[in-house]
mmCIF file of C-alpha atoms and ligand atoms in Angstrom:
data_model
loop_
_atom_site.group_PDB
_atom_site.id
_atom_site.type_symbol
_atom_site.label_atom_id
_atom_site.label_comp_id
_atom_site.label_asym_id
_atom_site.label_seq_id
_atom_site.Cartn_x
_atom_site.Cartn_y
_atom_site.Cartn_z
ATOM 1 C CA UNK A 1 6.918 -14.456 5.668
ATOM 2 C CA UNK A 2 6.788 -11.596 8.221
ATOM 3 C CA UNK A 3 4.059 -9.003 7.680
ATOM 4 C CA UNK A 4 5.134 -5.850 5.858
ATOM 5 C CA UNK A 5 5.764 -3.034 8.339
ATOM 6 C CA UNK A 6 3.182 -0.272 8.227
ATOM 7 C CA UNK A 7 4.485 2.884 6.593
ATOM 8 C CA UNK A 8 4.089 6.104 8.563
ATOM 9 C CA UNK A 9 3.755 9.510 6.942
ATOM 10 C CA UNK A 10 3.579 12.412 9.373
ATOM 11 C CA UNK A 11 1.545 15.250 7.889
ATOM 12 C CA UNK A 12 3.552 18.468 7.910
ATOM 13 C CA UNK A 13 0.260 20.388 8.271
ATOM 14 C CA UNK A 14 0.381 19.684 12.021
ATOM 15 C CA UNK A 15 4.111 20.422 12.381
ATOM 16 C CA UNK A 16 5.530 23.492 14.070
ATOM 17 C CA UNK A 17 5.876 25.947 11.176
ATOM 18 C CA UNK A 18 7.991 28.261 13.275
ATOM 19 C CA UNK A 19 10.555 25.481 13.353
ATOM 20 C CA UNK A 20 9.903 23.168 10.449
ATOM 21 C CA UNK A 21 13.404 21.748 10.452
ATOM 22 C CA UNK A 22 13.078 20.530 14.028
ATOM 23 C CA UNK A 23 9.695 18.943 13.207
ATOM 24 C CA UNK A 24 11.208 17.139 10.228
ATOM 25 C CA UNK A 25 14.135 15.897 12.307
ATOM 26 C CA UNK A 26 11.639 14.597 14.841
ATOM 27 C CA UNK A 27 9.775 12.691 12.115
ATOM 28 C CA UNK A 28 13.063 11.177 10.909
ATOM 29 C CA UNK A 29 14.090 10.216 14.421
ATOM 30 C CA UNK A 30 10.680 8.577 14.955
ATOM 31 C CA UNK A 31 11.185 6.310 11.935
ATOM 32 C CA UNK A 32 8.821 8.058 9.528
ATOM 33 C CA UNK A 33 8.817 6.650 5.997
ATOM 34 C CA UNK A 34 7.371 9.597 4.069
ATOM 35 C CA UNK A 35 6.731 13.265 4.793
ATOM 36 C CA UNK A 36 3.150 14.081 3.787
ATOM 37 C CA UNK A 37 2.732 17.600 2.383
ATOM 38 C CA UNK A 38 -0.855 18.886 2.213
ATOM 39 C CA UNK A 39 -1.315 21.462 -0.515
ATOM 40 C CA UNK A 40 -4.650 23.330 -0.429
ATOM 41 C CA UNK A 41 -5.863 26.068 -2.747
ATOM 42 C CA UNK A 42 -8.936 27.517 -1.021
ATOM 43 C CA UNK A 43 -11.059 26.350 -3.985
ATOM 44 C CA UNK A 44 -11.085 22.564 -4.010
ATOM 45 C CA UNK A 45 -11.030 22.676 -0.211
ATOM 46 C CA UNK A 46 -11.974 25.516 2.159
ATOM 47 C CA UNK A 47 -8.422 26.185 3.323
ATOM 48 C CA UNK A 48 -5.097 27.410 1.933
ATOM 49 C CA UNK A 49 -1.733 25.990 2.911
ATOM 50 C CA UNK A 50 1.496 26.186 0.926
ATOM 51 C CA UNK A 51 3.022 25.701 -2.498
ATOM 52 C CA UNK A 52 6.188 24.315 -4.122
ATOM 53 C CA UNK A 53 8.437 26.803 -2.327
ATOM 54 C CA UNK A 54 7.752 25.170 1.054
ATOM 55 C CA UNK A 55 7.984 21.663 -0.411
ATOM 56 C CA UNK A 56 11.429 22.597 -1.689
ATOM 57 C CA UNK A 57 12.466 23.774 1.772
ATOM 58 C CA UNK A 58 11.174 20.532 3.303
ATOM 59 C CA UNK A 59 13.072 18.509 0.706
ATOM 60 C CA UNK A 60 16.257 20.383 1.544
ATOM 61 C CA UNK A 61 15.909 19.360 5.187
ATOM 62 C CA UNK A 62 15.314 15.647 4.630
ATOM 63 C CA UNK A 63 16.093 12.563 2.592
ATOM 64 C CA UNK A 64 12.684 11.034 3.349
ATOM 65 C CA UNK A 65 10.211 10.399 0.538
ATOM 66 C CA UNK A 66 8.209 13.566 -0.090
ATOM 67 C CA UNK A 67 4.567 12.579 -0.498
ATOM 68 C CA UNK A 68 2.636 15.550 -1.867
ATOM 69 C CA UNK A 69 -1.156 15.559 -1.558
ATOM 70 C CA UNK A 70 -2.617 18.110 -3.955
ATOM 71 C CA UNK A 71 -6.031 19.274 -2.768
ATOM 72 C CA UNK A 72 -6.265 21.741 -5.611
ATOM 73 C CA UNK A 73 -8.467 22.332 -8.629
ATOM 74 C CA UNK A 74 -6.913 21.509 -12.010
ATOM 75 C CA UNK A 75 -3.675 20.142 -10.506
ATOM 76 C CA UNK A 76 -2.010 19.645 -13.925
ATOM 77 C CA UNK A 77 -1.012 23.327 -13.802
ATOM 78 C CA UNK A 78 1.316 22.759 -10.844
ATOM 79 C CA UNK A 79 2.425 19.116 -10.977
ATOM 80 C CA UNK A 80 5.731 19.891 -12.651
ATOM 81 C CA UNK A 81 6.524 22.616 -10.117
ATOM 82 C CA UNK A 82 5.942 20.229 -7.209
ATOM 83 C CA UNK A 83 8.114 17.528 -8.767
ATOM 84 C CA UNK A 84 10.892 20.055 -9.414
ATOM 85 C CA UNK A 85 10.561 21.082 -5.766
ATOM 86 C CA UNK A 86 11.396 17.521 -4.732
ATOM 87 C CA UNK A 87 8.091 15.614 -4.514
ATOM 88 C CA UNK A 88 8.716 11.893 -5.013
ATOM 89 C CA UNK A 89 5.022 11.041 -5.025
ATOM 90 C CA UNK A 90 2.215 13.235 -6.321
ATOM 91 C CA UNK A 91 -1.366 12.483 -5.340
ATOM 92 C CA UNK A 92 -4.229 14.266 -7.061
ATOM 93 C CA UNK A 93 -7.927 14.104 -6.254
ATOM 94 C CA UNK A 94 -10.162 12.137 -8.581
ATOM 95 C CA UNK A 95 -12.833 14.784 -7.951
ATOM 96 C CA UNK A 96 -10.509 17.532 -9.243
ATOM 97 C CA UNK A 97 -9.384 15.830 -12.471
ATOM 98 C CA UNK A 98 -11.656 15.709 -15.519
ATOM 99 C CA UNK A 99 -8.964 13.769 -17.416
ATOM 100 C CA UNK A 100 -7.641 11.586 -14.638
ATOM 101 C CA UNK A 101 -5.862 9.066 -16.842
ATOM 102 C CA UNK A 102 -3.982 11.846 -18.616
ATOM 103 C CA UNK A 103 -2.997 13.432 -15.304
ATOM 104 C CA UNK A 104 -1.637 10.112 -13.990
ATOM 105 C CA UNK A 105 0.430 9.612 -17.149
ATOM 106 C CA UNK A 106 1.714 13.175 -16.843
ATOM 107 C CA UNK A 107 2.924 12.610 -13.276
ATOM 108 C CA UNK A 108 4.696 9.397 -14.288
ATOM 109 C CA UNK A 109 6.261 10.983 -17.367
ATOM 110 C CA UNK A 110 7.973 13.455 -15.031
ATOM 111 C CA UNK A 111 9.498 10.627 -12.991
ATOM 112 C CA UNK A 112 7.331 10.727 -9.866
ATOM 113 C CA UNK A 113 5.078 8.067 -8.408
ATOM 114 C CA UNK A 114 1.415 8.684 -9.151
ATOM 115 C CA UNK A 115 -1.349 8.615 -6.580
ATOM 116 C CA UNK A 116 -5.057 9.320 -6.629
ATOM 117 C CA UNK A 117 -7.076 10.358 -3.596
ATOM 118 C CA UNK A 118 -10.828 10.045 -3.131
ATOM 119 C CA UNK A 119 -13.077 11.925 -0.714
ATOM 120 C CA UNK A 120 -15.204 10.067 1.847
ATOM 121 C CA UNK A 121 -18.316 10.277 -0.376
ATOM 122 C CA UNK A 122 -16.572 8.960 -3.507
ATOM 123 C CA UNK A 123 -16.857 5.193 -4.083
ATOM 124 C CA UNK A 124 -13.711 3.131 -4.663
ATOM 125 C CA UNK A 125 -15.333 1.608 -7.764
ATOM 126 C CA UNK A 126 -14.554 4.865 -9.623
ATOM 127 C CA UNK A 127 -10.849 4.026 -9.306
ATOM 128 C CA UNK A 128 -11.176 0.777 -11.189
ATOM 129 C CA UNK A 129 -10.400 2.114 -14.703
ATOM 130 C CA UNK A 130 -7.085 3.629 -13.553
ATOM 131 C CA UNK A 131 -6.060 1.261 -10.774
ATOM 132 C CA UNK A 132 -3.502 -0.646 -12.854
ATOM 133 C CA UNK A 133 -1.736 2.645 -13.692
ATOM 134 C CA UNK A 134 -1.361 3.816 -10.113
ATOM 135 C CA UNK A 135 1.411 3.525 -7.546
ATOM 136 C CA UNK A 136 -0.740 4.744 -4.687
ATOM 137 C CA UNK A 137 -4.322 5.374 -3.613
ATOM 138 C CA UNK A 138 -4.902 7.820 -0.772
ATOM 139 C CA UNK A 139 -8.263 7.104 0.816
ATOM 140 C CA UNK A 140 -9.598 10.094 2.728
ATOM 141 C CA UNK A 141 -11.048 9.221 6.100
ATOM 142 C CA UNK A 142 -12.046 12.856 6.759
ATOM 143 C CA UNK A 143 -13.330 15.524 4.405
ATOM 144 C CA UNK A 144 -10.117 17.166 3.170
ATOM 145 C CA UNK A 145 -9.247 20.673 4.291
ATOM 146 C CA UNK A 146 -8.145 20.507 7.902
ATOM 147 C CA UNK A 147 -6.086 18.488 10.313
ATOM 148 C CA UNK A 148 -7.476 17.286 13.608
ATOM 149 C CA UNK A 149 -10.843 15.973 12.381
ATOM 150 C CA UNK A 150 -12.600 12.828 13.535
ATOM 151 C CA UNK A 151 -12.092 9.587 11.581
ATOM 152 C CA UNK A 152 -15.090 8.689 9.390
ATOM 153 C CA UNK A 153 -15.698 5.041 10.083
ATOM 154 C CA UNK A 154 -17.122 4.262 6.638
ATOM 155 C CA UNK A 155 -13.532 4.443 5.370
ATOM 156 C CA UNK A 156 -12.832 0.971 6.784
ATOM 157 C CA UNK A 157 -15.180 -0.727 4.318
ATOM 158 C CA UNK A 158 -13.664 1.259 1.484
ATOM 159 C CA UNK A 159 -10.136 0.143 2.438
ATOM 160 C CA UNK A 160 -11.269 -3.491 2.397
ATOM 161 C CA UNK A 161 -13.022 -3.051 -0.961
ATOM 162 C CA UNK A 162 -9.914 -1.451 -2.454
ATOM 163 C CA UNK A 163 -7.712 -4.188 -1.005
ATOM 164 C CA UNK A 164 -9.860 -6.782 -2.798
ATOM 165 C CA UNK A 165 -9.803 -4.806 -6.038
ATOM 166 C CA UNK A 166 -6.017 -4.457 -6.072
ATOM 167 C CA UNK A 167 -5.490 -8.223 -5.717
ATOM 168 C CA UNK A 168 -6.902 -8.569 -9.192
ATOM 169 C CA UNK A 169 -5.754 -5.377 -10.883
ATOM 170 C CA UNK A 170 -2.548 -4.164 -9.229
ATOM 171 C CA UNK A 171 -1.070 -6.142 -6.317
ATOM 172 C CA UNK A 172 1.807 -3.637 -5.986
ATOM 173 C CA UNK A 173 -0.564 -0.737 -5.285
ATOM 174 C CA UNK A 174 0.055 1.050 -1.989
ATOM 175 C CA UNK A 175 -3.070 1.911 0.009
ATOM 176 C CA UNK A 176 -2.644 4.982 2.206
ATOM 177 C CA UNK A 177 -5.286 6.335 4.565
ATOM 178 C CA UNK A 178 -5.489 10.011 5.487
ATOM 179 C CA UNK A 179 -7.454 11.771 8.216
ATOM 180 C CA UNK A 180 -8.257 11.179 11.870
ATOM 181 C CA UNK A 181 -5.763 8.345 12.275
ATOM 182 C CA UNK A 182 -5.063 7.652 15.955
ATOM 183 C CA UNK A 183 -3.197 5.084 18.035
ATOM 184 C CA UNK A 184 -6.627 3.562 18.710
ATOM 185 C CA UNK A 185 -7.842 3.100 15.134
ATOM 186 C CA UNK A 186 -4.502 2.434 13.376
ATOM 187 C CA UNK A 187 -4.636 -1.350 13.803
ATOM 188 C CA UNK A 188 -8.202 -1.481 12.450
ATOM 189 C CA UNK A 189 -7.202 0.478 9.366
ATOM 190 C CA UNK A 190 -4.149 -1.730 8.786
ATOM 191 C CA UNK A 191 -6.186 -4.910 9.293
ATOM 192 C CA UNK A 192 -8.588 -3.697 6.581
ATOM 193 C CA UNK A 193 -5.686 -3.431 4.103
ATOM 194 C CA UNK A 194 -3.889 -0.105 4.572
ATOM 195 C CA UNK A 195 -0.122 -0.055 3.962
ATOM 196 C CA UNK A 196 0.553 3.561 4.891
ATOM 197 C CA UNK A 197 -0.917 5.804 7.577
ATOM 198 C CA UNK A 198 -0.920 9.573 7.257
ATOM 199 C CA UNK A 199 -0.881 11.126 10.710
ATOM 200 C CA UNK A 200 -0.835 14.823 11.545
ATOM 201 C CA UNK A 201 -2.304 15.332 14.991
ATOM 202 C CA UNK A 202 -1.558 11.798 16.227
ATOM 203 C CA UNK A 203 2.140 12.307 15.529
ATOM 204 C CA UNK A 204 3.077 15.962 15.869
ATOM 205 C CA UNK A 205 0.652 16.771 18.709
ATOM 206 C CA UNK A 206 1.351 13.610 20.690
ATOM 207 C CA UNK A 207 2.971 14.149 24.115
ATOM 208 C CA UNK A 208 5.691 11.712 22.989
ATOM 209 C CA UNK A 209 5.797 11.585 19.161
ATOM 210 C CA UNK A 210 8.502 8.884 19.107
ATOM 211 C CA UNK A 211 6.353 6.547 21.211
ATOM 212 C CA UNK A 212 3.269 7.511 19.157
ATOM 213 C CA UNK A 213 5.069 6.585 15.926
ATOM 214 C CA UNK A 214 5.918 3.142 17.295
ATOM 215 C CA UNK A 215 2.296 2.558 18.225
ATOM 216 C CA UNK A 216 1.003 3.839 14.871
ATOM 217 C CA UNK A 217 3.411 1.535 13.035
ATOM 218 C CA UNK A 218 2.206 -1.396 15.144
ATOM 219 C CA UNK A 219 5.623 -1.959 16.687
ATOM 220 C CA UNK A 220 4.219 -2.082 20.223
HETATM 221 C C1 DX5 B 1 -6.619 16.748 5.539
HETATM 222 C C2 DX5 B 1 -5.218 16.384 5.169
HETATM 223 C C3 DX5 B 1 -4.570 15.446 6.118
HETATM 224 C C4 DX5 B 1 -4.398 16.005 7.501
HETATM 225 C C5 DX5 B 1 -4.399 14.873 8.480
HETATM 226 O O1 DX5 B 1 -7.194 17.479 4.514
HETATM 227 O O2 DX5 B 1 -5.179 15.769 3.893
HETATM 228 O O3 DX5 B 1 -3.329 14.971 5.617
HETATM 229 O O4 DX5 B 1 -3.223 16.741 7.665
HETATM 230 O O5 DX5 B 1 -4.396 15.385 9.752
HETATM 231 P P1 DX5 B 1 -4.897 14.535 10.990
HETATM 232 O O6 DX5 B 1 -4.014 13.327 11.079
HETATM 233 O O7 DX5 B 1 -4.772 15.461 12.119
HETATM 234 O O8 DX5 B 1 -6.338 14.136 10.697
HETATM 235 ZN ZN1 ZN B 2 -3.301 14.782 3.279
#
């Protein structure tokens, strides 16, 4: 059986916001699988980005899966708005959800895929009680808040640990890795068990994004 192709999700955070449509077309042309939308509230993380209004605009420009990463406190308040705006997948942070199980059920009840993200200092073992309920885990390989940061190597062990845990609890779970992904470390991350790579800088700031996408997906 051939290996599953690695999924690529360019992070819109590093796109050209003066010409978002062109950036999205570039991602499509490069064979992107998802468009990763980083939502930050200036509270959970020390940065502010955009809300459902921009996600809606992105959705209007593309048929790709909209993968929305909510780096916000108390995300339950806005989940419905982001799904109405066109998010196909909603990922919340474990650290931001006092009632994580309830939040996951809420996302699914609204028809979207449910993901949970954990920060670099959060152990994967905390995901165990909800793993069977999840479609996706987004492992942070930088501290969330900004694009262009350096990959934290400790993430590799966490990917492998999560890969082992899903065999038992949820073989269909998608493991995505977010932060500091480069053409150099992509194969290491995939070998550890990642199915999807989020890439901002390594895609949108590459001299040749189409060639970069092929390398990130392991096609050359
Ligand atoms: C960081 C965001 C990432 C970020 C990745 O808080 O969650 O999605 O855009 O950017 P790069 O690939 O540049 O590290
Ligand atoms: Zn992200």
